[in-house]
Amino acid sequence: MQNTPLRSSLPIAVLLTLVPLTSALAHTGAGVASGLQSGFLHPITGFDHLVAMVAVGLWGAQLRNPAIWILPITFPLVMAMGGLLGVSGVPLPLSEPVVALSGIALGLLIALHVRLPLVVAMLVVGIFAVFHGYAHGRELPDAADPTAYAVGFVVATGLLHLCGIVIGLLITWPIGARAVRACGAAIGCVGAYFLLASLGVIQ
Amino acid sequence: MKVLHRLAAAAVLLLAPSAAEAHLVNTRLGDFYGGALHPLTAFEEVLPWLALAALAAFQGAARARWLVVVFPLSLFAGCALSQLLPSPSFIPAIAVALIAITGLSVAAAVRLPLPVLLGLAAVMGFVHGLQNGQAMTATTDQLLFILGVTAIGYGVMTIATGAAIAFLRGVGSWRPIVLRASGSWVAAVGIMVMGLQFLTPVMN
């Protein structure tokens, strides 16, 4: 009588012993796909990077032609220079607070609808791009595939600029222009949060 | 009746049982596909190819047409000579520099003299041909592999250049801006990878 449940549970026990208890490593973290994925996710999962990238596109759209395309072209090129600093291991002090500061500054520029001369706008965006590139570049040598990682984060950065530009096109309508300025204010608030966090004021 | 017999004989021949080679990598043509796929597995080659196509599109269709001839021939030459020439140590550095150069040229939408454009295509094709040729082993059918590399170079360059020209011919002043922005992306990748190649040894 006792054997019946034992017999029926035996196949299940055998099956369970065949199931490995270790995690399945379907993706080993090596190769082009992994490098591309980690690079692509780096600016997107870092909210301080994300809002600053969107802000560049928003501000460009607010400043209209030619800033709408010059700023998003300037950013990745200067960001690459910052990436070089990160790759070479050159210490860049206060990189995290400046990344957060970029959100505050760009957010304020959008919220207050500040129309700077194109060269000055390029300079502002360029300075912040160095720090963003530095943060990405620090992780480049450790990436599974450095080129794929670079492609991933440059494409993600460009797409975030594009998001900002598309949102910025709302300025065609008066209510849209207000919405864009409100977005700027929200970006500034996010930047302020990250600045305080990077300085250890809030946890 | 005679026609019917011939048709029957043809049908028998066509239906003759033989192994279905669904995966041609197991046949002699496998090395052709190996060669064709090899350049597509690395961003270091695909990115500058696309950037070169965009750059050619900015020069106009008449000039861009030459690229479809020069680039695959250079690939062929580089790939073929890879078995005869030792691969210099600076080749990877040139390959990475080409990403940055072509990307920056597209971002700036520079108007190049035809010999410069073709020279850039020839250097890129030759360097990438050399690099792809290094992947051939003793068992590789070299001719098929080289033809595969050349064919994919021809195919990608033709399609990408044609697509870029058609894109630029469309209505809207934003079209060249899109290409220039994508060029800046390619340049950014090239600059950082170049830095990684030159600066990382300093770190270590």
mmCIF file of C-alpha atoms in Angstrom:
data_model
loop_
_atom_site.group_PDB
_atom_site.id
_atom_site.type_symbol
_atom_site.label_atom_id
_atom_site.label_comp_id
_atom_site.label_asym_id
_atom_site.label_seq_id
_atom_site.Cartn_x
_atom_site.Cartn_y
_atom_site.Cartn_z
ATOM 1 C CA MET A 1 0.000 0.000 0.000
ATOM 2 C CA GLN A 2 2.879 2.325 0.860
ATOM 3 C CA ASN A 3 4.648 1.617 -2.426
ATOM 4 C CA THR A 4 2.048 3.199 -4.681
ATOM 5 C CA PRO A 5 2.697 6.873 -3.828
ATOM 6 C CA LEU A 6 6.429 6.163 -3.785
ATOM 7 C CA ARG A 7 6.296 4.716 -7.281
ATOM 8 C CA SER A 8 4.273 7.615 -8.597
ATOM 9 C CA SER A 9 6.587 10.216 -7.071
ATOM 10 C CA LEU A 10 9.749 8.504 -8.272
ATOM 11 C CA PRO A 11 9.552 9.802 -11.862
ATOM 12 C CA ILE A 12 8.924 13.305 -10.549
ATOM 13 C CA ALA A 13 11.918 13.020 -8.250
ATOM 14 C CA VAL A 14 14.073 11.846 -11.164
ATOM 15 C CA LEU A 15 12.842 14.758 -13.274
ATOM 16 C CA LEU A 16 13.584 17.235 -10.507
ATOM 17 C CA THR A 17 17.099 15.923 -10.070
ATOM 18 C CA LEU A 18 17.635 16.548 -13.773
ATOM 19 C CA VAL A 19 16.655 20.203 -13.413
ATOM 20 C CA PRO A 20 19.839 22.141 -12.744
ATOM 21 C CA LEU A 21 19.756 24.332 -9.663
ATOM 22 C CA THR A 22 22.149 26.836 -11.119
ATOM 23 C CA SER A 23 20.930 29.762 -13.191
ATOM 24 C CA ALA A 24 20.655 29.184 -16.935
ATOM 25 C CA LEU A 25 23.271 31.211 -18.726
ATOM 26 C CA ALA A 26 21.623 31.478 -22.106
ATOM 27 C CA HIS A 27 23.346 34.789 -22.664
ATOM 28 C CA THR A 28 26.916 34.593 -21.543
ATOM 29 C CA GLY A 29 27.481 38.302 -21.617
ATOM 30 C CA ALA A 30 29.984 38.097 -24.400
ATOM 31 C CA GLY A 31 29.879 39.219 -27.972
ATOM 32 C CA VAL A 32 28.329 41.873 -30.142
ATOM 33 C CA ALA A 33 24.732 41.492 -28.925
ATOM 34 C CA SER A 34 25.650 41.836 -25.266
ATOM 35 C CA GLY A 35 27.884 44.836 -25.886
ATOM 36 C CA LEU A 36 25.191 46.498 -27.970
ATOM 37 C CA GLN A 37 22.549 45.840 -25.355
ATOM 38 C CA SER A 38 24.578 47.141 -22.419
ATOM 39 C CA GLY A 39 25.644 50.217 -24.381
ATOM 40 C CA PHE A 40 22.093 50.933 -25.508
ATOM 41 C CA LEU A 41 20.699 50.583 -21.992
ATOM 42 C CA HIS A 42 23.373 52.724 -20.333
ATOM 43 C CA PRO A 43 21.920 56.170 -21.182
ATOM 44 C CA ILE A 44 18.338 54.904 -20.899
ATOM 45 C CA THR A 45 18.605 53.283 -17.482
ATOM 46 C CA GLY A 46 20.504 56.241 -16.037
ATOM 47 C CA PHE A 47 17.649 58.684 -15.519
ATOM 48 C CA ASP A 48 20.005 61.653 -15.096
ATOM 49 C CA HIS A 49 21.511 60.902 -18.520
ATOM 50 C CA LEU A 50 18.111 60.268 -20.045
ATOM 51 C CA VAL A 51 16.531 63.603 -19.084
ATOM 52 C CA ALA A 52 19.611 65.560 -20.160
ATOM 53 C CA MET A 53 19.612 63.868 -23.601
ATOM 54 C CA VAL A 54 15.921 64.604 -24.087
ATOM 55 C CA ALA A 55 16.590 68.179 -22.938
ATOM 56 C CA VAL A 56 19.184 68.682 -25.690
ATOM 57 C CA GLY A 57 16.582 67.797 -28.324
ATOM 58 C CA LEU A 58 13.897 69.873 -26.617
ATOM 59 C CA TRP A 59 16.120 72.924 -26.380
ATOM 60 C CA GLY A 60 17.221 72.529 -29.994
ATOM 61 C CA ALA A 61 13.585 72.409 -31.101
ATOM 62 C CA GLN A 62 12.793 75.439 -28.971
ATOM 63 C CA LEU A 63 15.680 77.388 -30.507
ATOM 64 C CA ARG A 64 14.478 76.258 -33.965
ATOM 65 C CA ASN A 65 16.567 76.038 -37.116
ATOM 66 C CA PRO A 66 19.573 75.570 -37.264
ATOM 67 C CA ALA A 67 19.943 74.717 -33.541
ATOM 68 C CA ILE A 68 17.383 71.920 -33.894
ATOM 69 C CA TRP A 69 19.927 69.860 -35.837
ATOM 70 C CA ILE A 70 23.240 71.451 -34.891
ATOM 71 C CA LEU A 71 22.873 70.703 -31.165
ATOM 72 C CA PRO A 72 22.092 66.981 -31.623
ATOM 73 C CA ILE A 73 25.016 66.688 -34.062
ATOM 74 C CA THR A 74 27.372 68.573 -31.736
ATOM 75 C CA PHE A 75 26.490 66.469 -28.725
ATOM 76 C CA PRO A 76 27.660 62.996 -29.886
ATOM 77 C CA LEU A 77 30.847 64.381 -31.414
ATOM 78 C CA VAL A 78 31.876 66.215 -28.246
ATOM 79 C CA MET A 79 30.595 63.306 -26.164
ATOM 80 C CA ALA A 80 33.122 61.132 -27.993
ATOM 81 C CA MET A 81 35.885 63.447 -26.767
ATOM 82 C CA GLY A 82 34.611 62.974 -23.231
ATOM 83 C CA GLY A 83 34.509 59.253 -23.920
ATOM 84 C CA LEU A 84 38.206 59.404 -24.822
ATOM 85 C CA LEU A 85 38.952 60.932 -21.421
ATOM 86 C CA GLY A 86 36.966 58.157 -19.770
ATOM 87 C CA VAL A 87 38.680 55.439 -21.803
ATOM 88 C CA SER A 88 42.135 56.817 -21.049
ATOM 89 C CA GLY A 89 41.383 56.862 -17.327
ATOM 90 C CA VAL A 90 42.036 60.595 -16.964
ATOM 91 C CA PRO A 91 40.370 61.669 -13.713
ATOM 92 C CA LEU A 92 37.568 64.154 -14.307
ATOM 93 C CA PRO A 93 36.436 65.537 -10.974
ATOM 94 C CA LEU A 94 32.758 65.992 -10.144
ATOM 95 C CA SER A 95 31.615 64.105 -13.230
ATOM 96 C CA GLU A 96 28.406 62.814 -11.624
ATOM 97 C CA PRO A 97 27.360 66.172 -10.108
ATOM 98 C CA VAL A 98 28.014 67.898 -13.458
ATOM 99 C CA VAL A 99 25.861 65.295 -15.278
ATOM 100 C CA ALA A 100 23.079 66.117 -12.806
ATOM 101 C CA LEU A 101 23.809 69.829 -13.212
ATOM 102 C CA SER A 102 23.326 69.451 -16.967
ATOM 103 C CA GLY A 103 19.726 68.414 -16.302
ATOM 104 C CA ILE A 104 19.178 71.473 -14.110
ATOM 105 C CA ALA A 105 20.831 73.899 -16.525
ATOM 106 C CA LEU A 106 19.186 72.585 -19.689
ATOM 107 C CA GLY A 107 15.846 72.253 -17.897
ATOM 108 C CA LEU A 108 16.032 75.872 -16.766
ATOM 109 C CA LEU A 109 17.048 77.089 -20.215
ATOM 110 C CA ILE A 110 13.963 75.343 -21.653
ATOM 111 C CA ALA A 111 11.614 76.389 -18.854
ATOM 112 C CA LEU A 112 12.679 80.036 -19.097
ATOM 113 C CA HIS A 113 12.802 79.852 -22.912
ATOM 114 C CA VAL A 114 16.304 81.310 -22.986
ATOM 115 C CA ARG A 115 17.444 82.013 -26.537
ATOM 116 C CA LEU A 116 21.224 82.003 -26.473
ATOM 117 C CA PRO A 117 23.347 82.655 -29.583
ATOM 118 C CA LEU A 118 23.988 79.417 -31.479
ATOM 119 C CA VAL A 119 27.715 79.307 -30.642
ATOM 120 C CA VAL A 120 27.022 79.777 -26.933
ATOM 121 C CA ALA A 121 24.294 77.111 -27.046
ATOM 122 C CA MET A 122 26.752 74.734 -28.729
ATOM 123 C CA LEU A 123 29.316 75.536 -26.053
ATOM 124 C CA VAL A 124 26.854 74.842 -23.224
ATOM 125 C CA VAL A 125 25.764 71.545 -24.769
ATOM 126 C CA GLY A 126 29.367 70.646 -25.609
ATOM 127 C CA ILE A 127 30.618 71.148 -22.042
ATOM 128 C CA PHE A 128 27.911 68.893 -20.666
ATOM 129 C CA ALA A 129 28.507 66.363 -23.458
ATOM 130 C CA VAL A 130 32.102 65.925 -22.252
ATOM 131 C CA PHE A 131 30.883 64.807 -18.834
ATOM 132 C CA HIS A 132 28.203 62.510 -20.225
ATOM 133 C CA GLY A 133 30.736 60.962 -22.607
ATOM 134 C CA TYR A 134 33.195 60.559 -19.760
ATOM 135 C CA ALA A 135 30.641 58.574 -17.750
ATOM 136 C CA HIS A 136 29.967 56.274 -20.717
ATOM 137 C CA GLY A 137 33.639 56.017 -21.678
ATOM 138 C CA ARG A 138 34.643 54.799 -18.228
ATOM 139 C CA GLU A 139 32.692 51.595 -18.899
ATOM 140 C CA LEU A 140 33.853 51.151 -22.484
ATOM 141 C CA PRO A 141 37.039 49.122 -21.841
ATOM 142 C CA ASP A 142 35.084 46.635 -19.688
ATOM 143 C CA ALA A 143 32.349 46.105 -22.265
ATOM 144 C CA ALA A 144 31.829 42.678 -23.831
ATOM 145 C CA ASP A 145 32.367 44.230 -27.277
ATOM 146 C CA PRO A 146 33.599 47.838 -26.963
ATOM 147 C CA THR A 147 32.582 48.826 -30.498
ATOM 148 C CA ALA A 148 29.097 47.392 -30.076
ATOM 149 C CA TYR A 149 28.867 49.110 -26.682
ATOM 150 C CA ALA A 150 29.845 52.442 -28.278
ATOM 151 C CA VAL A 151 27.309 51.912 -31.084
ATOM 152 C CA GLY A 152 24.624 51.102 -28.508
ATOM 153 C CA PHE A 153 25.081 54.155 -26.358
ATOM 154 C CA VAL A 154 25.572 56.550 -29.277
ATOM 155 C CA VAL A 155 22.380 55.285 -30.941
ATOM 156 C CA ALA A 156 20.467 55.478 -27.646
ATOM 157 C CA THR A 157 21.738 59.021 -27.108
ATOM 158 C CA GLY A 158 20.705 60.019 -30.631
ATOM 159 C CA LEU A 159 17.253 58.491 -30.219
ATOM 160 C CA LEU A 160 16.776 60.354 -26.938
ATOM 161 C CA HIS A 161 17.684 63.596 -28.735
ATOM 162 C CA LEU A 162 15.105 62.667 -31.354
ATOM 163 C CA CYS A 163 12.485 62.119 -28.632
ATOM 164 C CA GLY A 164 13.257 65.592 -27.353
ATOM 165 C CA ILE A 165 12.974 67.077 -30.843
ATOM 166 C CA VAL A 166 9.637 65.351 -31.463
ATOM 167 C CA ILE A 167 8.258 66.615 -28.137
ATOM 168 C CA GLY A 168 9.748 70.018 -28.911
ATOM 169 C CA LEU A 169 7.752 70.229 -32.141
ATOM 170 C CA LEU A 170 4.746 70.968 -29.902
ATOM 171 C CA ILE A 171 5.973 74.575 -29.776
ATOM 172 C CA THR A 172 3.984 75.124 -32.977
ATOM 173 C CA TRP A 173 0.909 75.577 -30.769
ATOM 174 C CA PRO A 174 0.770 78.028 -27.840
ATOM 175 C CA ILE A 175 -0.345 75.342 -25.407
ATOM 176 C CA GLY A 176 2.365 73.059 -26.760
ATOM 177 C CA ALA A 177 5.000 75.716 -26.124
ATOM 178 C CA ARG A 178 3.838 75.862 -22.508
ATOM 179 C CA ALA A 179 3.954 72.083 -22.282
ATOM 180 C CA VAL A 180 7.543 72.141 -23.556
ATOM 181 C CA ARG A 181 8.495 74.714 -20.921
ATOM 182 C CA ALA A 182 6.794 72.538 -18.297
ATOM 183 C CA CYS A 183 8.884 69.604 -19.529
ATOM 184 C CA GLY A 184 11.957 71.784 -19.033
ATOM 185 C CA ALA A 185 10.905 72.534 -15.456
ATOM 186 C CA ALA A 186 10.371 68.815 -14.802
ATOM 187 C CA ILE A 187 13.807 68.021 -16.232
ATOM 188 C CA GLY A 188 15.321 70.672 -13.970
ATOM 189 C CA CYS A 189 13.650 69.067 -10.945
ATOM 190 C CA VAL A 190 14.991 65.622 -11.901
ATOM 191 C CA GLY A 191 18.447 67.158 -12.318
ATOM 192 C CA ALA A 192 18.162 68.789 -8.872
ATOM 193 C CA TYR A 193 17.246 65.459 -7.323
ATOM 194 C CA PHE A 194 20.284 63.743 -8.858
ATOM 195 C CA LEU A 195 22.556 66.619 -7.879
ATOM 196 C CA LEU A 196 21.476 66.352 -4.262
ATOM 197 C CA ALA A 197 21.834 62.579 -4.434
ATOM 198 C CA SER A 198 25.338 62.790 -5.914
ATOM 199 C CA LEU A 199 26.351 65.207 -3.156
ATOM 200 C CA GLY A 200 24.975 62.838 -0.534
ATOM 201 C CA VAL A 201 22.326 65.291 0.680
ATOM 202 C CA ILE A 202 19.549 62.797 -0.015
ATOM 203 C CA GLN A 203 19.814 59.022 -0.141
ATOM 204 C CA MET B 1 3.764 10.730 -77.620
ATOM 205 C CA LYS B 2 7.440 11.457 -78.073
ATOM 206 C CA VAL B 3 7.005 14.727 -76.168
ATOM 207 C CA LEU B 4 5.233 12.887 -73.391
ATOM 208 C CA HIS B 5 8.140 10.455 -73.057
ATOM 209 C CA ARG B 6 10.608 13.308 -72.931
ATOM 210 C CA LEU B 7 8.570 15.079 -70.275
ATOM 211 C CA ALA B 8 8.373 11.863 -68.261
ATOM 212 C CA ALA B 9 12.139 11.392 -68.531
ATOM 213 C CA ALA B 10 12.726 14.988 -67.449
ATOM 214 C CA ALA B 11 10.356 14.516 -64.518
ATOM 215 C CA VAL B 12 12.202 11.369 -63.447
ATOM 216 C CA LEU B 13 15.527 13.211 -63.596
ATOM 217 C CA LEU B 14 14.151 16.138 -61.629
ATOM 218 C CA LEU B 15 12.679 13.871 -58.997
ATOM 219 C CA ALA B 16 15.808 11.752 -58.669
ATOM 220 C CA PRO B 17 16.366 11.123 -54.976
ATOM 221 C CA SER B 18 19.308 13.010 -53.577
ATOM 222 C CA ALA B 19 20.103 14.534 -50.213
ATOM 223 C CA ALA B 20 18.493 17.939 -49.698
ATOM 224 C CA GLU B 21 21.224 20.436 -48.898
ATOM 225 C CA ALA B 22 19.111 22.941 -47.034
ATOM 226 C CA HIS B 23 22.174 24.241 -45.244
ATOM 227 C CA LEU B 24 24.662 25.147 -47.880
ATOM 228 C CA VAL B 25 27.387 25.627 -45.329
ATOM 229 C CA ASN B 26 27.893 21.866 -45.544
ATOM 230 C CA THR B 27 28.482 22.006 -49.263
ATOM 231 C CA ARG B 28 31.342 23.524 -51.195
ATOM 232 C CA LEU B 29 29.414 26.796 -51.386
ATOM 233 C CA GLY B 30 29.685 27.146 -47.601
ATOM 234 C CA ASP B 31 32.872 29.177 -47.871
ATOM 235 C CA PHE B 32 31.125 31.634 -50.158
ATOM 236 C CA TYR B 33 28.532 32.268 -47.463
ATOM 237 C CA GLY B 34 31.267 32.333 -44.845
ATOM 238 C CA GLY B 35 32.983 35.097 -46.792
ATOM 239 C CA ALA B 36 29.730 36.937 -47.401
ATOM 240 C CA LEU B 37 28.727 36.902 -43.745
ATOM 241 C CA HIS B 38 32.148 37.630 -42.296
ATOM 242 C CA PRO B 39 32.161 41.426 -42.800
ATOM 243 C CA LEU B 40 28.607 41.691 -41.491
ATOM 244 C CA THR B 41 29.495 40.287 -38.095
ATOM 245 C CA ALA B 42 31.499 43.321 -36.998
ATOM 246 C CA PHE B 43 30.393 46.926 -36.603
ATOM 247 C CA GLU B 44 33.956 47.980 -37.467
ATOM 248 C CA GLU B 45 33.198 47.179 -41.095
ATOM 249 C CA VAL B 46 29.472 47.694 -41.495
ATOM 250 C CA LEU B 47 29.520 51.206 -39.997
ATOM 251 C CA PRO B 48 32.130 52.736 -42.311
ATOM 252 C CA TRP B 49 30.534 51.006 -45.326
ATOM 253 C CA LEU B 50 27.238 52.692 -44.588
ATOM 254 C CA ALA B 51 28.975 55.992 -43.863
ATOM 255 C CA LEU B 52 30.889 55.738 -47.154
ATOM 256 C CA ALA B 53 27.630 55.112 -48.995
ATOM 257 C CA ALA B 54 26.075 58.186 -47.361
ATOM 258 C CA LEU B 55 29.162 60.227 -48.197
ATOM 259 C CA ALA B 56 28.960 59.086 -51.817
ATOM 260 C CA ALA B 57 25.285 60.049 -51.914
ATOM 261 C CA PHE B 58 26.228 63.587 -50.886
ATOM 262 C CA GLN B 59 28.519 63.721 -53.958
ATOM 263 C CA GLY B 60 25.642 62.990 -56.356
ATOM 264 C CA ALA B 61 24.662 59.899 -58.332
ATOM 265 C CA ALA B 62 27.208 60.391 -61.118
ATOM 266 C CA ARG B 63 30.154 60.285 -58.728
ATOM 267 C CA ALA B 64 28.632 57.723 -56.376
ATOM 268 C CA ARG B 65 28.304 55.254 -59.252
ATOM 269 C CA TRP B 66 32.096 54.795 -59.340
ATOM 270 C CA LEU B 67 32.046 53.528 -55.793
ATOM 271 C CA VAL B 68 30.092 50.452 -56.800
ATOM 272 C CA VAL B 69 33.029 49.446 -58.991
ATOM 273 C CA VAL B 70 36.024 50.606 -56.964
ATOM 274 C CA PHE B 71 34.963 49.368 -53.527
ATOM 275 C CA PRO B 72 34.293 45.686 -54.345
ATOM 276 C CA LEU B 73 37.438 45.484 -56.494
ATOM 277 C CA SER B 74 39.508 46.868 -53.617
ATOM 278 C CA LEU B 75 37.913 44.363 -51.264
ATOM 279 C CA PHE B 76 38.786 41.588 -53.704
ATOM 280 C CA ALA B 77 42.382 42.800 -54.001
ATOM 281 C CA GLY B 78 42.842 43.124 -50.240
ATOM 282 C CA CYS B 79 41.312 39.750 -49.542
ATOM 283 C CA ALA B 80 43.388 38.035 -52.227
ATOM 284 C CA LEU B 81 46.636 39.686 -51.140
ATOM 285 C CA SER B 82 46.013 38.819 -47.487
ATOM 286 C CA GLN B 83 47.383 35.366 -48.243
ATOM 287 C CA LEU B 84 50.551 36.732 -49.794
ATOM 288 C CA LEU B 85 51.308 39.770 -47.640
ATOM 289 C CA PRO B 86 51.976 39.778 -43.920
ATOM 290 C CA SER B 87 49.333 41.841 -42.144
ATOM 291 C CA PRO B 88 50.991 45.010 -40.823
ATOM 292 C CA SER B 89 50.269 45.823 -37.184
ATOM 293 C CA PHE B 90 48.861 49.246 -38.056
ATOM 294 C CA ILE B 91 46.001 47.860 -40.182
ATOM 295 C CA PRO B 92 43.479 47.707 -37.286
ATOM 296 C CA ALA B 93 44.322 51.321 -36.401
ATOM 297 C CA ILE B 94 43.678 52.406 -40.001
ATOM 298 C CA ALA B 95 40.406 50.488 -40.021
ATOM 299 C CA VAL B 96 39.211 52.261 -36.878
ATOM 300 C CA ALA B 97 40.433 55.646 -38.130
ATOM 301 C CA LEU B 98 38.392 55.099 -41.307
ATOM 302 C CA ILE B 99 35.226 54.895 -39.183
ATOM 303 C CA ALA B 100 35.939 58.309 -37.670
ATOM 304 C CA ILE B 101 37.057 59.872 -40.975
ATOM 305 C CA THR B 102 34.038 58.755 -42.992
ATOM 306 C CA GLY B 103 31.665 59.604 -40.133
ATOM 307 C CA LEU B 104 33.088 63.109 -39.768
ATOM 308 C CA SER B 105 32.956 63.616 -43.546
ATOM 309 C CA VAL B 106 29.263 62.664 -43.578
ATOM 310 C CA ALA B 107 28.524 64.869 -40.549
ATOM 311 C CA ALA B 108 30.151 67.796 -42.348
ATOM 312 C CA ALA B 109 28.556 66.771 -45.699
ATOM 313 C CA VAL B 110 31.852 67.597 -47.400
ATOM 314 C CA ARG B 111 32.050 67.787 -51.157
ATOM 315 C CA LEU B 112 35.048 65.681 -52.122
ATOM 316 C CA PRO B 113 36.900 65.589 -55.432
ATOM 317 C CA LEU B 114 36.203 62.289 -57.192
ATOM 318 C CA PRO B 115 39.792 60.948 -56.813
ATOM 319 C CA VAL B 116 39.647 61.574 -53.046
ATOM 320 C CA LEU B 117 36.306 59.779 -52.720
ATOM 321 C CA LEU B 118 37.541 56.845 -54.753
ATOM 322 C CA GLY B 119 40.852 56.841 -52.882
ATOM 323 C CA LEU B 120 38.960 56.597 -49.593
ATOM 324 C CA ALA B 121 36.837 53.765 -50.989
ATOM 325 C CA ALA B 122 39.923 51.969 -52.297
ATOM 326 C CA VAL B 123 41.799 52.245 -48.990
ATOM 327 C CA MET B 124 38.747 51.114 -47.024
ATOM 328 C CA GLY B 125 38.076 48.226 -49.366
ATOM 329 C CA PHE B 126 41.693 47.103 -49.363
ATOM 330 C CA VAL B 127 42.088 47.314 -45.577
ATOM 331 C CA HIS B 128 38.825 45.491 -44.928
ATOM 332 C CA GLY B 129 39.734 42.941 -47.566
ATOM 333 C CA LEU B 130 43.039 42.284 -45.797
ATOM 334 C CA GLN B 131 41.268 41.912 -42.463
ATOM 335 C CA ASN B 132 38.611 39.573 -43.820
ATOM 336 C CA GLY B 133 41.196 37.533 -45.651
ATOM 337 C CA GLN B 134 42.946 36.816 -42.358
ATOM 338 C CA ALA B 135 39.926 34.743 -41.367
ATOM 339 C CA MET B 136 40.666 32.147 -44.057
ATOM 340 C CA THR B 137 42.146 28.903 -42.787
ATOM 341 C CA ALA B 138 43.989 26.084 -44.574
ATOM 342 C CA THR B 139 40.706 24.273 -45.242
ATOM 343 C CA THR B 140 38.886 27.344 -46.581
ATOM 344 C CA ASP B 141 38.138 27.455 -50.289
ATOM 345 C CA GLN B 142 39.890 30.757 -50.786
ATOM 346 C CA LEU B 143 38.292 31.673 -54.095
ATOM 347 C CA LEU B 144 34.777 31.124 -52.785
ATOM 348 C CA PHE B 145 35.510 33.037 -49.577
ATOM 349 C CA ILE B 146 37.018 35.981 -51.446
ATOM 350 C CA LEU B 147 34.107 36.022 -53.877
ATOM 351 C CA GLY B 148 31.714 35.995 -50.924
ATOM 352 C CA VAL B 149 33.426 38.997 -49.340
ATOM 353 C CA THR B 150 33.471 40.825 -52.669
ATOM 354 C CA ALA B 151 29.828 40.038 -53.399
ATOM 355 C CA ILE B 152 28.607 41.304 -50.041
ATOM 356 C CA GLY B 153 30.731 44.430 -50.416
ATOM 357 C CA TYR B 154 29.203 45.042 -53.821
ATOM 358 C CA GLY B 155 25.685 44.309 -52.576
ATOM 359 C CA VAL B 156 25.840 46.440 -49.439
ATOM 360 C CA MET B 157 27.532 49.351 -51.195
ATOM 361 C CA THR B 158 25.091 49.302 -54.115
ATOM 362 C CA ILE B 159 21.968 49.080 -51.968
ATOM 363 C CA ALA B 160 23.172 51.556 -49.319
ATOM 364 C CA THR B 161 24.359 54.131 -51.856
ATOM 365 C CA GLY B 162 21.177 53.800 -53.908
ATOM 366 C CA ALA B 163 19.017 54.085 -50.811
ATOM 367 C CA ALA B 164 20.925 57.148 -49.588
ATOM 368 C CA ILE B 165 20.648 58.870 -52.987
ATOM 369 C CA ALA B 166 16.922 58.109 -53.181
ATOM 370 C CA PHE B 167 16.517 59.356 -49.609
ATOM 371 C CA LEU B 168 18.255 62.654 -50.405
ATOM 372 C CA ARG B 169 16.129 63.125 -53.532
ATOM 373 C CA GLY B 170 12.940 63.048 -51.454
ATOM 374 C CA VAL B 171 11.032 66.155 -50.443
ATOM 375 C CA GLY B 172 12.089 67.839 -47.213
ATOM 376 C CA SER B 173 15.069 69.833 -46.058
ATOM 377 C CA TRP B 174 15.401 67.516 -43.054
ATOM 378 C CA ARG B 175 16.694 64.645 -45.189
ATOM 379 C CA PRO B 176 20.357 65.710 -45.447
ATOM 380 C CA ILE B 177 20.209 66.558 -41.737
ATOM 381 C CA VAL B 178 19.223 62.980 -40.897
ATOM 382 C CA LEU B 179 22.179 61.646 -42.880
ATOM 383 C CA ARG B 180 24.531 64.176 -41.302
ATOM 384 C CA ALA B 181 23.293 63.295 -37.814
ATOM 385 C CA SER B 182 23.838 59.602 -38.496
ATOM 386 C CA GLY B 183 27.328 60.500 -39.732
ATOM 387 C CA SER B 184 28.014 62.200 -36.404
ATOM 388 C CA TRP B 185 26.972 59.013 -34.649
ATOM 389 C CA VAL B 186 29.385 56.958 -36.754
ATOM 390 C CA ALA B 187 32.144 59.502 -36.101
ATOM 391 C CA ALA B 188 31.483 59.383 -32.359
ATOM 392 C CA VAL B 189 31.779 55.599 -32.353
ATOM 393 C CA GLY B 190 34.960 55.784 -34.439
ATOM 394 C CA ILE B 191 36.583 58.368 -32.179
ATOM 395 C CA MET B 192 35.871 56.366 -29.040
ATOM 396 C CA VAL B 193 36.994 53.031 -30.453
ATOM 397 C CA MET B 194 40.116 54.724 -31.805
ATOM 398 C CA GLY B 195 40.754 56.079 -28.325
ATOM 399 C CA LEU B 196 40.251 52.636 -26.886
ATOM 400 C CA GLN B 197 42.845 51.231 -29.248
ATOM 401 C CA PHE B 198 45.442 53.934 -28.715
ATOM 402 C CA LEU B 199 44.844 54.989 -25.130
ATOM 403 C CA THR B 200 44.031 51.748 -23.311
ATOM 404 C CA PRO B 201 47.659 50.493 -23.373
ATOM 405 C CA VAL B 202 48.640 53.712 -21.575
ATOM 406 C CA MET B 203 46.191 52.814 -18.811
ATOM 407 C CA ASN B 204 47.666 49.368 -18.444
#
